Short mmCIF file of C-alpha atoms in Angstrom, two decimals:
data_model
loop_
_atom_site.label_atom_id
_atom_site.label_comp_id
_atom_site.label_asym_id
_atom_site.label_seq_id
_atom_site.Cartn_x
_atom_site.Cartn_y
_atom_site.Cartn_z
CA UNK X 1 32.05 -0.19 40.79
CA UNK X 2 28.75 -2.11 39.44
CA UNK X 3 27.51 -1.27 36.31
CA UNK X 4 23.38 -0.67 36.39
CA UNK X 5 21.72 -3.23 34.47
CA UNK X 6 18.23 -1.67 32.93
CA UNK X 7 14.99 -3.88 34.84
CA UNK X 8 13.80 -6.25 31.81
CA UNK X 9 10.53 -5.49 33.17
CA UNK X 10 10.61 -2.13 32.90
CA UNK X 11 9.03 -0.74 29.47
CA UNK X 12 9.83 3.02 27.79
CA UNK X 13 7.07 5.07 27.37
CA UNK X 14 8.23 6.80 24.69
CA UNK X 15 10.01 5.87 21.64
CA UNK X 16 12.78 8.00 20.37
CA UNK X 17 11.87 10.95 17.89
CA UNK X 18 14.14 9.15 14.77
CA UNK X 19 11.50 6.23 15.29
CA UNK X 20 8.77 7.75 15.45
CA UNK X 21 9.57 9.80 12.43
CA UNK X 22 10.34 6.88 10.31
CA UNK X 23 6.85 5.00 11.20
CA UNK X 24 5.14 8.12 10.34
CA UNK X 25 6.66 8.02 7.01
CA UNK X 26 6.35 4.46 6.30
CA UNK X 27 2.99 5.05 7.41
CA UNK X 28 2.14 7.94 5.03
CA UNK X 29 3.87 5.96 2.16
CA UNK X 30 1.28 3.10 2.65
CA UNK X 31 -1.87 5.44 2.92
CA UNK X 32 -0.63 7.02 -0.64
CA UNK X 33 -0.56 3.48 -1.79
CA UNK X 34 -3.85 2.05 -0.29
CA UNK X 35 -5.36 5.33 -1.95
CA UNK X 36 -3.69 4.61 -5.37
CA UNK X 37 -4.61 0.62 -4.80
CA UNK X 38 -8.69 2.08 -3.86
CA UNK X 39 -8.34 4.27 -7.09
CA UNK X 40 -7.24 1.58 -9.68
CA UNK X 41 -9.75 -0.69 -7.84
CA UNK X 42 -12.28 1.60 -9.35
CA UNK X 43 -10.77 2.01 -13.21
CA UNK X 44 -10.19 -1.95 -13.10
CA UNK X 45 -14.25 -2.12 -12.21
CA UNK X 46 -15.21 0.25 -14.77
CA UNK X 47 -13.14 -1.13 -17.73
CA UNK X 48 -14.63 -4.66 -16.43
CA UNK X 49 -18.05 -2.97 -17.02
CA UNK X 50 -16.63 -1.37 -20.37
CA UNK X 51 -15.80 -4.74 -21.41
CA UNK X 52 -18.81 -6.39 -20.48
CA UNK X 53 -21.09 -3.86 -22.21
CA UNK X 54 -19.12 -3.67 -25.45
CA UNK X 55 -19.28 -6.22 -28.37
CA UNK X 56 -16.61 -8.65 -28.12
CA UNK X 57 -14.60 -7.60 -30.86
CA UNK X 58 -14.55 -3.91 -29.80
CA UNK X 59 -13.68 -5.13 -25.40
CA UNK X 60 -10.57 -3.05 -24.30
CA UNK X 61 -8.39 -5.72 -22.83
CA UNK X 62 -5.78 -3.68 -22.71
CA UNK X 63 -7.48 -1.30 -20.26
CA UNK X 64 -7.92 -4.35 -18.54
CA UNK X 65 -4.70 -5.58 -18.07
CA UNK X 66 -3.03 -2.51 -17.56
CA UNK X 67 -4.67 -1.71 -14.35
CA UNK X 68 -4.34 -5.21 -13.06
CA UNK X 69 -0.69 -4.51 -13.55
CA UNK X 70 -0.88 -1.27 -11.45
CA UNK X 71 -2.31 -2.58 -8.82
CA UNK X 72 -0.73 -5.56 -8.83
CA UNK X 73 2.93 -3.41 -8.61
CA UNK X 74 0.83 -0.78 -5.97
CA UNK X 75 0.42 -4.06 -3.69
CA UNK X 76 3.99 -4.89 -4.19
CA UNK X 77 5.05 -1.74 -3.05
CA UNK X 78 2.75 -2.12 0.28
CA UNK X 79 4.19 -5.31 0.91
CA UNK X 80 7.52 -4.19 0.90
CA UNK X 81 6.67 -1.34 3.64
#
């Protein structure tokens, strides 16, 4: 009795339905991120702008830094997907 060997050439159309669901999570997980990454793109700009239109005693450095940490841990996250 010979066992069949699957053709190495031969490719699957489809993937199975666990897979599929997992990439469409991972996938949705990374578009929240990118969007949270675009968002505190645009605070880090505007508190750069904030900061560059205030005297320098008044500049909020700590808006500053605190959205450089945000999307500095947002872009962690994405790597990790």
């Amino acid at each position: 009795m010979a066992l069949e060997r699957p053709d190495p050439g031969a490719t699957k159309a489809e993937a199975p339905p666990k897979q599929v669901a997992l990439a469409m999570e991972q996938l949705t997980e990374a578009a929240r991120i990118i969007a949270d990454i675009r968002v505190g793109a645009d605070r880090f700009l505007e508190a750069l702008f904030v900061a560059a239109s205030a005297p320098p005693s008044a500049r909020p450095i700590h808006l500053i830094q605190g959205e450089e940490s945000a999307m500095q841990e947002n872009l962690q996250k994405l790597r990790l997907i």
